[in-house]
Amino acid sequence: MNVVFPSHVTVHETDVALAGNWTVVAFGPVDHGGVDGIRRALRTTMSVGPAARVGLRPDSGTRRWRYDPGAPLHAVREGSAITEDDYDTAMSQLLATHDPAEPLSITVRGDHVVFYMDHGLGDGQMIINLSHTLADADARNGIVPRWATAAQTRHPLAVAAMRCFGTDPRRLPRLLRSRIHPSIGVCGRKHAGGGSAGHGSTQTASTQAAPTAAGSPVEVVAAAATIECTRELARWRDDHRPGQSISILFFAALDAALRAEGLAVDDVAKVLFDVRRYLPPELTTLANLSAGIDVYLPDTTDTVLLSRQWRRIIDCGHPIANLMLVALRSKLARLRSARATDTLPPTAPDTIRLALSDMGRHARLNDIAFVGETQGSYRVMVAPASHGHITLTTARLRDSIRVAASFHSHVVDADTIRRALRAACSTPIAFLEAAASTAPVATNPAA
């Protein structure tokens, strides 16, 4: 029996806020079944209807989005075969030639897959789910992916807020205090140009990535830390920074490598936090539920301080408050019928801000059925948070750290970023040890 699904569905305000942003992914080698196999996997996923989100048409002007399950099938194409060495070029080409009318477009490149997804369809979790499905033989053979039928909450942000603040009433006062008083007290570092990059405010700002301007060139540069290098970093962590996450250590190494190339890196960094951590274990959502928070981090070399700041942000419920404000601002913008547009050519900023999006070590990512003798490759490029941002997207694939940097080419030189990423991926410990030996003494009145 054929099921008739509604032509329009109501999405979350956080989805509306991110409509128009994008993510580009390249991975392989995998057995994807060619164009026909990809289409069969998509049909299977869409058999559950708009709940799987594939087939939705994001619109930043309304919460009522059209459901068009035929569109993704027409957006599957075949291109020339590539290898991992061609990922940067292939991703940039897809971004440059992509039809804005296609929220999801997939190109088969030999035994590799490159796809574009409008951020309105979902965040990092949706990206990993979709990546796994496109290489899943079960999906091609009619078995619906478990993620597409998992129990979802209709009001994820409200549930997260009630669970966070309702179960521990002390969190709300701590959140309010942390937004009024400094949470870190460290002097700003000097850049190569001699000026301090420190900003006066130590508060987290409730901001979200804005759609990038049409016609503004975006570059992508990527690198990977080998399994041996990643394991060596883990051993060094156990000996010198026990209890700290590999993600924070690697971010600190990337920051140090970029500064070593002479870039004036700002002391404010945008960090992405997954709000699903506040949901009950039995519930999830495919909607956008990640918060990009501007955090004052004047000394990323002090990874102990970084870890403490990360934990404070999570414990106080900052990501929830951030998303609530994002949703409110999105709704107010729609009520005013105002849309943000770039009316003037962007100018190069005095300092470069980093944005960190860490996809972590996701089980479904490691379950992708890569083929051949290689370990497999996976690369994600996220839209730069602004013209003055370098967005760093990291993912753990079988103990190997993969990082991609996306940025506007009029702001920074691609070769400079490439050198920094390769250096951080090949010798992260050297950057951490060098930074630790020259770091200023920090004070933390809020500790």
XYZ file of C-alpha atoms in Angstrom:
447
model
C 0.000 0.000 0.000
C 1.378 3.380 -1.005
C 1.533 5.907 1.803
C 0.658 9.495 0.971
C 2.844 11.948 2.860
C 2.018 15.628 3.414
C 3.321 18.117 0.861
C 4.446 20.505 3.614
C 5.745 19.952 7.144
C 6.554 22.248 10.053
C 10.218 22.295 11.061
C 11.997 23.722 14.083
C 13.051 27.346 14.325
C 16.679 26.252 14.607
C 16.340 24.641 11.163
C 15.043 27.905 9.720
C 17.952 29.797 11.274
C 20.483 27.585 9.482
C 18.750 27.256 6.118
C 21.067 28.462 3.378
C 24.263 27.376 5.109
C 25.908 24.272 3.744
C 28.137 21.280 4.345
C 30.163 19.417 1.707
C 31.387 15.866 2.352
C 33.759 13.551 0.489
C 34.435 9.952 1.493
C 35.555 6.616 0.122
C 36.462 4.220 -1.239
C 33.101 2.531 -0.663
C 30.746 0.179 -2.478
C 27.878 2.583 -3.135
C 26.228 0.725 -6.013
C 26.666 3.585 -8.452
C 24.019 6.183 -9.217
C 21.289 3.539 -9.115
C 22.486 2.222 -5.762
C 22.546 5.713 -4.241
C 19.003 6.346 -5.472
C 17.780 3.041 -4.034
C 19.295 3.932 -0.646
C 17.591 7.326 -0.753
C 14.223 5.797 -1.697
C 14.485 3.395 1.227
C 15.300 6.233 3.615
C 12.460 8.392 2.306
C 9.963 5.526 2.640
C 9.337 6.719 6.211
C 8.372 10.169 4.931
C 9.530 13.652 5.930
C 10.544 12.443 9.404
C 13.850 11.361 7.816
C 14.250 14.947 6.490
C 15.629 13.837 3.130
C 13.399 15.520 0.549
C 12.662 18.661 2.564
C 13.254 22.016 0.860
C 14.783 24.447 3.394
C 13.368 27.962 3.417
C 14.696 30.681 5.730
C 11.426 32.604 5.429
C 9.036 30.090 6.981
C 8.759 27.038 9.218
C 6.460 25.355 6.682
C 8.805 23.526 4.349
C 7.820 21.710 1.178
C 8.404 17.974 1.059
C 9.579 16.848 -2.379
C 10.905 13.257 -2.262
C 11.622 13.273 -5.982
C 14.162 16.098 -5.794
C 17.024 14.170 -4.106
C 16.723 11.364 -6.653
C 17.181 13.790 -9.548
C 20.212 15.319 -7.801
C 22.323 12.139 -7.943
C 24.946 12.358 -10.678
C 28.134 10.685 -11.821
C 31.499 12.349 -12.378
C 35.021 11.252 -13.166
C 36.818 8.978 -10.719
C 38.911 10.592 -7.972
C 41.197 9.627 -5.105
C 41.641 11.173 -1.673
C 44.286 13.486 -3.129
C 41.555 15.058 -5.276
C 39.120 15.740 -2.422
C 39.963 19.423 -2.017
C 39.411 20.111 -5.712
C 36.304 17.928 -5.959
C 34.655 19.567 -2.946
C 35.448 23.055 -4.206
C 34.095 22.172 -7.660
C 30.844 20.851 -6.227
C 30.444 23.983 -4.157
C 31.135 26.232 -7.153
C 28.779 24.437 -9.555
C 26.046 23.470 -7.109
C 22.470 24.426 -7.996
C 21.023 26.437 -5.057
C 17.644 24.841 -5.765
C 19.031 21.458 -4.657
C 19.293 21.172 -0.855
C 20.926 17.764 -1.281
C 23.066 16.839 -4.275
C 25.261 13.753 -4.577
C 28.013 13.008 -7.077
C 29.478 9.537 -7.537
C 33.203 9.839 -8.337
C 34.464 6.326 -9.017
C 34.338 4.504 -5.670
C 34.178 7.808 -3.785
C 31.151 9.960 -2.987
C 30.954 13.747 -2.759
C 27.750 15.388 -1.567
C 26.356 18.803 -0.676
C 23.742 19.250 2.059
C 21.889 22.371 3.079
C 22.439 22.867 6.806
C 18.702 23.331 7.261
C 18.263 19.575 6.785
C 20.331 18.832 9.868
C 23.647 19.179 11.645
C 26.637 16.876 12.065
C 24.503 13.944 13.173
C 22.506 14.082 9.936
C 25.732 14.299 7.936
C 27.092 11.113 9.526
C 23.745 9.314 9.194
C 23.518 10.156 5.514
C 27.151 9.246 4.844
C 26.614 5.811 6.366
C 23.388 5.229 4.432
C 24.874 6.115 1.037
C 27.380 3.263 1.450
C 24.982 0.828 3.137
C 24.057 -2.314 1.192
C 21.079 -2.904 3.500
C 19.599 0.484 2.584
C 20.036 -0.320 -1.113
C 18.147 -3.568 -0.510
C 15.155 -1.956 1.172
C 16.052 -2.054 4.879
C 15.279 1.331 6.427
C 18.230 2.758 8.407
C 17.637 2.670 12.161
C 18.404 6.377 12.512
C 15.450 7.207 10.252
C 12.982 5.442 12.557
C 14.520 6.207 15.970
C 12.264 7.783 18.591
C 12.383 11.550 18.177
C 11.107 14.235 20.488
C 8.834 16.833 18.897
C 10.221 19.612 21.090
C 13.924 18.811 21.530
C 15.005 22.234 22.747
C 12.245 22.440 25.360
C 12.963 18.904 26.570
C 16.682 19.664 26.807
C 16.005 22.860 28.766
C 13.641 21.181 31.228
C 16.030 18.298 31.792
C 19.022 20.600 32.248
C 17.571 23.380 34.381
C 14.642 21.507 35.918
C 16.710 18.700 37.401
C 19.308 21.082 38.835
C 17.881 24.534 39.732
C 21.404 25.778 40.546
C 22.339 25.706 36.878
C 20.265 28.727 35.901
C 21.879 31.090 38.453
C 25.303 29.791 37.409
C 24.430 30.465 33.793
C 23.346 34.018 34.557
C 26.464 34.688 36.629
C 28.746 33.296 33.951
C 27.256 35.667 31.380
C 27.837 38.671 33.622
C 31.202 37.948 35.219
C 34.478 36.936 33.556
C 34.943 33.194 33.312
C 38.611 33.336 32.358
C 41.241 35.824 33.391
C 44.308 35.646 31.182
C 46.283 38.322 29.441
C 45.948 38.370 25.665
C 48.736 36.981 23.541
C 50.807 39.058 21.196
C 50.515 38.352 17.502
C 53.208 38.464 14.892
C 52.242 42.041 14.152
C 52.870 43.053 17.764
C 49.283 43.882 18.730
C 47.203 42.083 21.302
C 44.262 40.096 20.038
C 42.480 40.199 23.366
C 38.860 41.342 23.480
C 37.420 42.985 26.531
C 34.373 40.771 26.915
C 34.738 37.340 28.456
C 31.116 36.427 27.886
C 29.895 33.861 25.412
C 27.921 35.462 22.627
C 24.692 33.965 21.320
C 25.529 33.901 17.659
C 24.967 31.455 14.854
C 26.567 31.078 11.471
C 25.066 33.288 8.790
C 24.686 32.204 5.166
C 27.723 33.056 3.136
C 27.417 35.669 0.453
C 26.736 34.546 -3.070
C 29.780 34.780 -5.277
C 32.219 34.995 -2.389
C 34.958 32.422 -3.103
C 35.411 29.726 -0.476
C 38.554 27.596 -0.278
C 38.937 24.209 1.372
C 42.217 22.803 2.683
C 42.503 19.493 4.496
C 44.983 17.219 6.204
C 44.998 14.096 8.326
C 46.935 12.911 11.336
C 47.931 9.289 10.815
C 46.798 6.536 13.150
C 50.321 6.321 14.571
C 50.443 10.076 15.177
C 47.000 10.092 16.799
C 47.909 7.207 19.088
C 51.153 8.943 20.015
C 49.137 12.045 20.910
C 46.853 9.891 23.073
C 49.854 8.425 24.914
C 51.307 11.912 25.423
C 47.927 13.030 26.768
C 47.847 10.173 29.261
C 51.334 11.088 30.514
C 51.103 14.901 30.520
C 47.419 15.967 30.343
C 45.410 13.087 31.827
C 41.667 13.422 31.530
C 41.734 15.892 28.649
C 40.103 15.165 25.320
C 42.066 14.549 22.143
C 39.814 17.089 20.406
C 40.894 19.921 22.711
C 44.566 19.013 22.405
C 44.318 18.890 18.629
C 42.496 22.235 18.506
C 45.286 23.763 20.578
C 47.876 22.345 18.155
C 45.969 23.740 15.165
C 45.734 27.152 16.812
C 49.467 27.156 17.550
C 50.329 26.052 14.001
C 48.255 28.839 12.456
C 49.907 31.419 14.706
C 53.324 30.000 13.823
C 52.542 30.846 10.193
C 52.137 34.488 11.216
C 48.335 34.636 11.165
C 46.756 37.119 13.559
C 44.347 34.710 15.233
C 41.677 36.353 17.368
C 41.211 35.421 21.024
C 37.507 34.789 20.399
C 36.726 31.385 18.894
C 33.386 29.943 17.855
C 32.931 26.472 19.315
C 30.142 24.084 18.374
C 28.346 22.209 21.171
C 25.822 19.406 20.600
C 22.701 20.078 22.678
C 21.632 16.427 22.362
C 23.820 15.760 25.387
C 20.975 17.203 27.489
C 18.266 14.921 26.043
C 17.185 11.678 27.753
C 19.138 8.685 26.385
C 16.030 7.198 24.778
C 15.238 10.323 22.742
C 16.972 12.073 19.893
C 16.203 14.454 17.040
C 17.307 14.880 13.446
C 16.656 18.611 13.652
C 19.477 21.116 14.061
C 20.437 21.016 17.722
C 24.027 22.250 17.798
C 24.969 25.631 19.227
C 27.827 27.753 17.926
C 29.092 29.804 20.866
C 31.639 32.605 20.680
C 34.019 31.953 23.551
C 36.841 34.174 24.798
C 39.902 31.907 24.774
C 42.965 34.104 25.119
C 45.295 31.196 25.789
C 44.530 28.019 23.881
C 48.020 26.796 24.810
C 46.723 26.164 28.331
C 44.675 23.076 27.571
C 43.849 22.588 31.252
C 42.124 25.953 31.192
C 40.463 25.085 27.889
C 39.053 21.858 29.311
C 37.769 23.709 32.361
C 36.066 26.318 30.169
C 34.478 23.638 27.970
C 33.125 21.856 31.043
C 31.805 25.085 32.559
C 29.929 25.930 29.353
C 28.328 22.489 29.276
C 27.513 22.322 32.996
C 25.854 25.751 33.010
C 23.641 24.957 30.028
C 25.123 27.672 27.783
C 24.419 25.744 24.559
C 20.711 25.527 25.405
C 20.486 29.246 26.147
C 22.332 29.962 22.915
C 19.925 27.946 20.780
C 16.927 29.529 22.490
C 18.197 32.971 21.529
C 18.982 31.784 17.996
C 15.416 30.498 17.642
C 13.978 33.726 19.057
C 16.029 35.910 16.729
C 15.074 33.782 13.752
C 11.397 34.123 14.587
C 11.661 37.884 15.092
C 13.478 38.231 11.769
C 10.678 36.367 10.005
C 8.035 38.497 11.680
C 9.843 41.585 10.415
C 10.171 39.927 6.999
C 13.847 40.873 7.143
C 16.597 38.753 5.728
C 20.294 39.343 6.225
C 22.049 40.264 2.989
C 25.517 41.441 2.131
C 25.109 44.887 0.593
C 28.774 45.871 0.650
C 31.841 43.896 -0.419
C 33.371 42.281 2.680
C 36.692 43.643 3.849
C 39.543 41.640 5.304
C 39.371 41.709 9.133
C 42.292 42.727 11.341
C 42.263 39.324 13.020
C 41.103 35.877 11.961
C 38.604 34.049 14.138
C 38.629 30.289 14.373
C 35.460 28.220 14.422
C 35.687 24.635 15.657
C 33.224 21.945 14.633
C 34.256 18.575 16.029
C 32.281 15.559 14.820
C 34.154 13.382 17.268
C 34.562 9.637 17.120
C 31.102 8.599 16.009
C 30.329 4.873 15.935
C 28.302 5.157 12.729
C 31.179 6.949 11.012
C 33.541 4.104 11.895
C 30.956 1.580 10.665
C 31.059 2.873 7.085
C 31.944 -0.095 4.874
C 35.134 1.150 3.252
C 36.635 -1.137 0.613
C 40.137 -1.818 -0.649
C 43.414 -1.893 1.202
C 43.272 1.703 2.433
C 41.898 2.752 5.808
C 39.253 4.869 4.119
C 38.972 8.637 3.856
C 36.362 11.007 5.224
C 36.357 14.778 4.885
C 33.785 17.386 5.911
C 33.787 21.049 4.948
C 31.380 23.406 6.715
C 30.488 26.887 5.516
C 32.769 29.526 7.077
C 31.023 31.110 10.056
C 31.692 34.552 8.527
C 34.053 36.285 6.121
C 36.549 36.626 8.958
C 36.425 33.011 10.114
C 38.444 29.913 9.382
C 36.127 27.010 10.157
C 37.975 23.885 11.282
C 35.966 20.669 11.024
C 37.499 17.594 12.627
C 36.414 13.957 12.668
C 37.909 10.767 14.096
C 38.001 7.910 11.609
C 39.432 4.682 13.039
C 41.904 6.489 15.316
C 42.955 8.914 12.592
C 42.075 12.595 12.984
C 40.821 14.285 9.810
C 40.613 18.074 9.637
C 39.327 20.423 6.940
C 39.573 24.206 6.970
C 37.099 26.333 5.027
C 37.586 30.068 4.581
C 37.129 32.936 2.161
C 40.091 33.219 -0.172
C 40.173 37.022 -0.040
C 40.916 36.846 3.702
C 43.763 34.347 3.950
C 46.148 32.484 1.658
C 45.321 28.816 1.060
C 48.974 27.723 1.008
C 49.472 29.250 4.457
C 46.540 27.276 5.857
C 47.747 24.124 4.127
C 51.185 24.393 5.717
C 49.687 24.975 9.152
C 47.302 22.016 8.924
C 49.998 19.655 7.694
C 52.346 20.763 10.453
C 49.702 20.323 13.162
C 48.742 16.898 11.817
C 52.318 15.638 11.580
C 53.749 17.027 14.843
C 50.917 18.078 17.195
C 52.933 17.228 20.307
C 55.748 19.550 19.262
C 53.314 22.468 19.081
C 51.789 21.608 22.453
C 55.166 21.296 24.169
C 56.535 24.468 22.564
C 53.415 26.412 23.482
C 53.486 25.134 27.061
C 57.103 26.233 27.513
C 56.351 29.816 26.408
C 52.824 30.265 27.763
C 52.231 33.162 30.214
C 51.124 32.381 33.724
C 47.331 32.343 33.774
C 44.930 33.290 36.496
C 41.417 31.983 36.768
C 39.337 33.800 39.370
C 36.275 31.737 38.567
C 37.961 28.395 39.189
